mmCIF file of C-alpha atoms in Angstrom:
data_model
loop_
_atom_site.group_PDB
_atom_site.id
_atom_site.type_symbol
_atom_site.label_atom_id
_atom_site.label_comp_id
_atom_site.label_asym_id
_atom_site.label_seq_id
_atom_site.Cartn_x
_atom_site.Cartn_y
_atom_site.Cartn_z
ATOM 1 C CA ASP A 694 21.770 38.305 60.387
ATOM 2 C CA GLN A 695 18.909 40.695 61.138
ATOM 3 C CA GLN A 696 20.185 44.370 60.668
ATOM 4 C CA VAL A 697 17.291 46.260 62.312
ATOM 5 C CA LYS A 698 16.250 44.841 65.665
ATOM 6 C CA GLN A 699 13.325 45.934 67.511
ATOM 7 C CA ASN A 700 14.123 43.539 70.817
ATOM 8 C CA SER A 701 10.509 44.500 72.690
ATOM 9 C CA PRO A 702 7.483 42.461 71.059
ATOM 10 C CA SER A 703 4.956 44.369 73.131
ATOM 11 C CA LEU A 704 4.585 47.527 75.051
ATOM 12 C CA SER A 705 1.608 48.764 76.940
ATOM 13 C CA VAL A 706 1.148 51.935 78.014
ATOM 14 C CA GLN A 707 -1.534 54.006 80.113
ATOM 15 C CA GLU A 708 -3.557 56.665 78.022
ATOM 16 C CA GLY A 709 -1.883 59.870 78.162
ATOM 17 C CA ARG A 710 1.756 58.517 78.967
ATOM 18 C CA ILE A 711 4.758 58.708 77.126
ATOM 19 C CA SER A 712 5.317 55.569 74.719
ATOM 20 C CA ILE A 713 9.033 55.027 73.631
ATOM 21 C CA LEU A 714 9.676 52.267 70.980
ATOM 22 C CA ASN A 715 13.170 51.051 70.454
ATOM 23 C CA CYS A 716 15.322 50.160 67.644
ATOM 24 C CA ASP A 717 18.967 48.759 67.098
ATOM 25 C CA TYR A 718 20.649 48.413 64.035
ATOM 26 C CA THR A 719 24.086 47.025 62.845
ATOM 27 C CA ASN A 720 24.952 48.295 59.522
ATOM 28 C CA SER A 721 26.766 51.553 59.872
ATOM 29 C CA MET A 722 25.850 52.550 55.791
ATOM 30 C CA PHE A 723 22.305 53.220 57.138
ATOM 31 C CA ASP A 724 21.821 56.851 56.634
ATOM 32 C CA TYR A 725 17.759 57.128 56.666
ATOM 33 C CA PHE A 726 15.183 55.798 59.053
ATOM 34 C CA LEU A 727 11.585 55.589 59.127
ATOM 35 C CA TRP A 728 8.872 54.581 61.541
ATOM 36 C CA TYR A 729 5.465 52.884 60.436
ATOM 37 C CA LYS A 730 2.328 52.303 62.329
ATOM 38 C CA LYS A 731 0.321 48.978 60.909
ATOM 39 C CA TYR A 732 -3.137 48.436 61.981
ATOM 40 C CA PRO A 733 -4.319 44.625 61.441
ATOM 41 C CA ALA A 734 -5.381 44.062 57.818
ATOM 42 C CA GLU A 735 -3.825 47.234 56.128
ATOM 43 C CA GLY A 736 -0.789 48.581 54.891
ATOM 44 C CA PRO A 737 1.959 50.416 57.031
ATOM 45 C CA THR A 738 1.504 53.769 57.540
ATOM 46 C CA PHE A 739 4.517 56.275 57.509
ATOM 47 C CA LEU A 740 4.746 58.133 60.819
ATOM 48 C CA ILE A 741 8.356 60.103 60.804
ATOM 49 C CA SER A 742 11.451 59.965 59.313
ATOM 50 C CA ILE A 743 14.952 61.128 59.893
ATOM 51 C CA SER A 744 18.259 61.566 58.156
ATOM 52 C CA SER A 745 21.370 60.254 59.706
ATOM 53 C CA ILE A 746 22.641 64.160 59.613
ATOM 54 C CA LYS A 747 20.294 64.983 62.299
ATOM 55 C CA ASP A 748 19.681 63.485 65.697
ATOM 56 C CA LYS A 749 16.160 64.512 66.333
ATOM 57 C CA ASN A 750 12.917 65.020 64.395
ATOM 58 C CA GLU A 751 9.452 65.948 65.900
ATOM 59 C CA ASP A 752 6.079 66.176 64.223
ATOM 60 C CA GLY A 753 3.431 66.621 66.737
ATOM 61 C CA ARG A 754 2.805 63.670 68.960
ATOM 62 C CA PHE A 755 5.685 62.215 67.663
ATOM 63 C CA THR A 756 9.494 62.618 67.993
ATOM 64 C CA VAL A 757 12.085 60.491 66.605
ATOM 65 C CA PHE A 758 15.588 60.475 68.452
ATOM 66 C CA LEU A 759 18.817 58.694 66.186
ATOM 67 C CA ASN A 760 22.065 57.924 68.371
ATOM 68 C CA LYS A 761 24.520 57.010 65.699
ATOM 69 C CA SER A 762 27.263 56.096 67.831
ATOM 70 C CA ALA A 763 24.954 53.553 69.747
ATOM 71 C CA LYS A 764 23.478 52.816 66.386
ATOM 72 C CA HIS A 765 19.960 53.090 68.129
ATOM 73 C CA LEU A 766 16.690 54.836 67.595
ATOM 74 C CA SER A 767 13.573 55.618 69.230
ATOM 75 C CA LEU A 768 10.164 56.767 68.902
ATOM 76 C CA HIS A 769 8.262 58.627 71.689
ATOM 77 C CA ILE A 770 4.802 59.412 71.189
ATOM 78 C CA VAL A 771 3.112 61.799 73.703
ATOM 79 C CA PRO A 772 0.664 61.908 74.975
ATOM 80 C CA SER A 773 -0.205 58.274 74.159
ATOM 81 C CA GLN A 774 -3.730 57.812 72.894
ATOM 82 C CA PRO A 775 -5.994 54.527 72.659
ATOM 83 C CA GLY A 776 -6.074 54.926 68.798
ATOM 84 C CA ASP A 777 -2.088 54.696 68.943
ATOM 85 C CA SER A 778 -2.533 51.110 69.748
ATOM 86 C CA ALA A 779 -0.862 49.342 66.475
ATOM 87 C CA VAL A 780 2.474 47.439 65.553
ATOM 88 C CA TYR A 781 4.814 49.694 64.818
ATOM 89 C CA PHE A 782 8.055 49.272 62.472
ATOM 90 C CA CYS A 783 11.288 50.619 62.419
ATOM 91 C CA ALA A 784 12.860 50.632 59.072
ATOM 92 C CA ALA A 785 16.426 51.864 57.531
ATOM 93 C CA ARG A 786 17.897 52.440 54.237
ATOM 94 C CA ALA A 787 21.515 52.937 53.324
ATOM 95 C CA GLY A 788 20.975 56.015 50.783
ATOM 96 C CA GLY A 789 19.120 57.074 47.652
ATOM 97 C CA ASN A 790 16.115 54.755 46.750
ATOM 98 C CA THR A 791 18.061 51.422 48.217
ATOM 99 C CA PRO A 792 15.388 49.065 49.764
ATOM 100 C CA LEU A 793 14.118 49.702 53.487
ATOM 101 C CA VAL A 794 15.192 46.894 56.002
ATOM 102 C CA PHE A 795 12.438 46.357 58.556
ATOM 103 C CA GLY A 796 12.509 45.250 61.980
ATOM 104 C CA LYS A 797 10.020 42.705 63.139
ATOM 105 C CA GLY A 798 7.746 45.294 65.024
ATOM 106 C CA THR A 799 6.526 46.176 68.345
ATOM 107 C CA ARG A 800 2.705 46.050 69.378
ATOM 108 C CA LEU A 801 1.857 48.896 71.136
ATOM 109 C CA SER A 802 -1.047 48.879 73.400
ATOM 110 C CA VAL A 803 -2.437 52.153 74.989
ATOM 111 C CA ILE A 804 -4.828 51.397 77.420
ATOM 112 C CA ALA A 805 -7.253 53.571 78.561
ATOM 113 C CA ASP B 1287 -4.824 61.739 45.912
ATOM 114 C CA ALA B 1288 -5.544 58.027 46.000
ATOM 115 C CA GLY B 1289 -2.056 57.199 47.473
ATOM 116 C CA VAL B 1290 -0.775 53.677 46.635
ATOM 117 C CA THR B 1291 -3.701 51.199 45.848
ATOM 118 C CA GLN B 1292 -3.160 47.551 45.538
ATOM 119 C CA SER B 1293 -5.745 44.859 43.819
ATOM 120 C CA PRO B 1294 -6.796 42.577 44.564
ATOM 121 C CA THR B 1295 -6.939 42.803 48.432
ATOM 122 C CA HIS B 1296 -7.282 38.738 49.211
ATOM 123 C CA LEU B 1297 -7.148 35.744 47.071
ATOM 124 C CA ILE B 1298 -6.740 32.176 47.588
ATOM 125 C CA LYS B 1299 -4.492 29.952 45.109
ATOM 126 C CA THR B 1300 -3.676 26.385 44.874
ATOM 127 C CA ARG B 1301 -0.295 25.203 44.829
ATOM 128 C CA GLY B 1302 1.694 25.109 41.865
ATOM 129 C CA GLN B 1303 -0.281 27.820 40.325
ATOM 130 C CA GLN B 1304 0.480 31.467 39.249
ATOM 131 C CA VAL B 1305 -0.710 34.500 40.429
ATOM 132 C CA THR B 1306 -0.463 38.364 39.371
ATOM 133 C CA LEU B 1307 -0.864 41.275 41.874
ATOM 134 C CA ARG B 1308 -1.032 44.817 40.807
ATOM 135 C CA CYS B 1309 -0.075 47.854 42.317
ATOM 136 C CA SER B 1310 -0.631 51.795 41.333
ATOM 137 C CA PRO B 1311 1.927 54.145 42.965
ATOM 138 C CA LYS B 1312 1.139 57.519 44.394
ATOM 139 C CA SER B 1313 1.070 60.089 42.185
ATOM 140 C CA GLY B 1314 4.264 61.891 41.177
ATOM 141 C CA HIS B 1315 5.857 58.614 42.389
ATOM 142 C CA ASP B 1316 8.149 56.786 39.835
ATOM 143 C CA THR B 1317 9.418 54.057 42.201
ATOM 144 C CA VAL B 1318 7.737 50.813 43.136
ATOM 145 C CA SER B 1319 8.826 48.654 45.436
ATOM 146 C CA TRP B 1320 7.262 44.834 46.594
ATOM 147 C CA TYR B 1321 7.666 43.569 50.012
ATOM 148 C CA GLN B 1322 6.460 39.885 51.298
ATOM 149 C CA GLN B 1323 5.089 40.138 54.918
ATOM 150 C CA ALA B 1324 4.811 36.930 56.985
ATOM 151 C CA LEU B 1325 2.962 36.274 59.926
ATOM 152 C CA GLY B 1326 4.813 37.863 62.947
ATOM 153 C CA GLN B 1327 7.851 39.195 60.761
ATOM 154 C CA GLY B 1328 8.540 42.493 59.214
ATOM 155 C CA PRO B 1329 8.097 43.288 55.438
ATOM 156 C CA GLN B 1330 10.984 41.732 53.297
ATOM 157 C CA PHE B 1331 12.354 43.327 50.309
ATOM 158 C CA ILE B 1332 11.444 41.497 47.026
ATOM 159 C CA PHE B 1333 12.362 43.931 44.238
ATOM 160 C CA GLN B 1334 12.184 47.661 43.018
ATOM 161 C CA TYR B 1335 11.048 48.949 39.701
ATOM 162 C CA TYR B 1336 12.206 52.506 38.330
ATOM 163 C CA GLU B 1337 11.913 53.674 34.813
ATOM 164 C CA GLU B 1338 10.504 50.025 33.901
ATOM 165 C CA GLU B 1339 13.616 48.183 34.807
ATOM 166 C CA GLU B 1340 14.166 46.195 37.883
ATOM 167 C CA ARG B 1341 16.773 48.397 39.627
ATOM 168 C CA GLN B 1342 17.247 45.872 42.932
ATOM 169 C CA ARG B 1343 16.315 42.708 44.232
ATOM 170 C CA GLY B 1344 16.409 40.673 47.520
ATOM 171 C CA ASN B 1345 16.760 37.384 48.449
ATOM 172 C CA PHE B 1346 13.776 35.730 46.657
ATOM 173 C CA PRO B 1347 13.986 32.749 43.870
ATOM 174 C CA ASP B 1348 12.839 33.698 40.128
ATOM 175 C CA ARG B 1349 9.735 32.605 40.757
ATOM 176 C CA PHE B 1350 9.212 35.939 41.610
ATOM 177 C CA SER B 1351 8.905 38.555 38.887
ATOM 178 C CA GLY B 1352 7.779 41.621 38.203
ATOM 179 C CA HIS B 1353 7.194 44.391 35.333
ATOM 180 C CA GLN B 1354 6.329 48.527 35.558
ATOM 181 C CA PHE B 1355 4.848 50.043 33.036
ATOM 182 C CA PRO B 1356 5.157 53.510 31.536
ATOM 183 C CA ASN B 1357 2.499 54.826 33.705
ATOM 184 C CA TYR B 1358 4.747 53.901 36.781
ATOM 185 C CA SER B 1359 2.249 51.090 37.727
ATOM 186 C CA SER B 1360 3.064 47.726 38.661
ATOM 187 C CA GLU B 1361 2.765 43.988 38.643
ATOM 188 C CA LEU B 1362 4.240 41.156 40.651
ATOM 189 C CA ASN B 1363 3.874 37.765 39.451
ATOM 190 C CA VAL B 1364 4.756 34.415 41.442
ATOM 191 C CA ASN B 1365 4.821 30.988 39.563
ATOM 192 C CA ALA B 1366 4.638 27.667 40.846
ATOM 193 C CA LEU B 1367 3.038 28.905 44.203
ATOM 194 C CA LEU B 1368 4.331 27.087 47.399
ATOM 195 C CA LEU B 1369 2.170 26.978 50.750
ATOM 196 C CA GLY B 1370 5.336 29.172 51.862
ATOM 197 C CA ASP B 1371 4.219 31.941 49.774
ATOM 198 C CA SER B 1372 1.196 32.484 51.464
ATOM 199 C CA ALA B 1373 1.775 36.135 53.418
ATOM 200 C CA LEU B 1374 0.794 39.796 53.051
ATOM 201 C CA TYR B 1375 2.279 41.428 49.739
ATOM 202 C CA LEU B 1376 3.055 45.120 49.744
ATOM 203 C CA CYS B 1377 3.885 47.707 47.376
ATOM 204 C CA ALA B 1378 5.507 51.147 48.180
ATOM 205 C CA SER B 1379 6.049 53.957 46.031
ATOM 206 C CA SER B 1380 8.570 56.656 46.771
ATOM 207 C CA SER B 1381 10.000 59.443 45.438
ATOM 208 C CA SER B 1382 13.027 60.788 48.110
ATOM 209 C CA PRO B 1383 14.633 58.533 50.548
ATOM 210 C CA LEU B 1384 12.894 59.833 53.359
ATOM 211 C CA GLU B 1385 9.401 58.605 52.581
ATOM 212 C CA ALA B 1386 7.753 55.417 51.400
ATOM 213 C CA PHE B 1387 4.139 54.751 51.078
ATOM 214 C CA PHE B 1388 2.680 51.774 51.089
ATOM 215 C CA GLY B 1389 -0.557 50.325 50.115
ATOM 216 C CA GLN B 1390 -2.912 48.265 51.874
ATOM 217 C CA GLY B 1391 -1.708 45.026 50.712
ATOM 218 C CA THR B 1392 -2.792 41.629 49.155
ATOM 219 C CA ARG B 1393 -3.390 38.835 51.155
ATOM 220 C CA LEU B 1394 -2.391 35.914 49.316
ATOM 221 C CA THR B 1395 -3.308 32.296 50.720
ATOM 222 C CA VAL B 1396 -1.857 29.497 49.204
ATOM 223 C CA VAL B 1397 -3.779 26.107 49.598
#
């Protein structure tokens, strides 16, 4: 039973355009959501997070939107750059320092 | 601040052997979690240590064990290695729910 789902295994976007990565979850106890970027042969790099008391969090080119009623979140990258090409993981936790539950990831390719 | 560091970065072991992986958390972080990432999958939670105690455990067999030291560094031990244990092993440290920082991982290959 996959509690965090990233239904798009891959996404290609042109440089300068918006990248939108989606994530759905099933566990209504999740109240913190995190996005990570992963390059080959490296560990995941923390990008941005959001608490369930908010519906939007922005950090530079990265914005995360949370729709609790739909149990859906999305990561927007604007403008997309070739260096953004990586695998992006959505993760969630059900409060405190509970374990992170990850999706399977979406491979983003930004084409120059 | 060196961030989360793991050692070794790669290793190859034979079926049936035992392995120990090491992790030093980010400065100021007291909680260390271990994850296994198989090819094409997201990281899967193995266990978490806080104040030198295993606080939570995922769905992994007893062959997987760990330890946390007073300086918050941690070890992951895997006994009786199986081919299916081949994966990237990730350590993460945190001090709040809204963040968790990962090391570069240890790539374990079991032959």
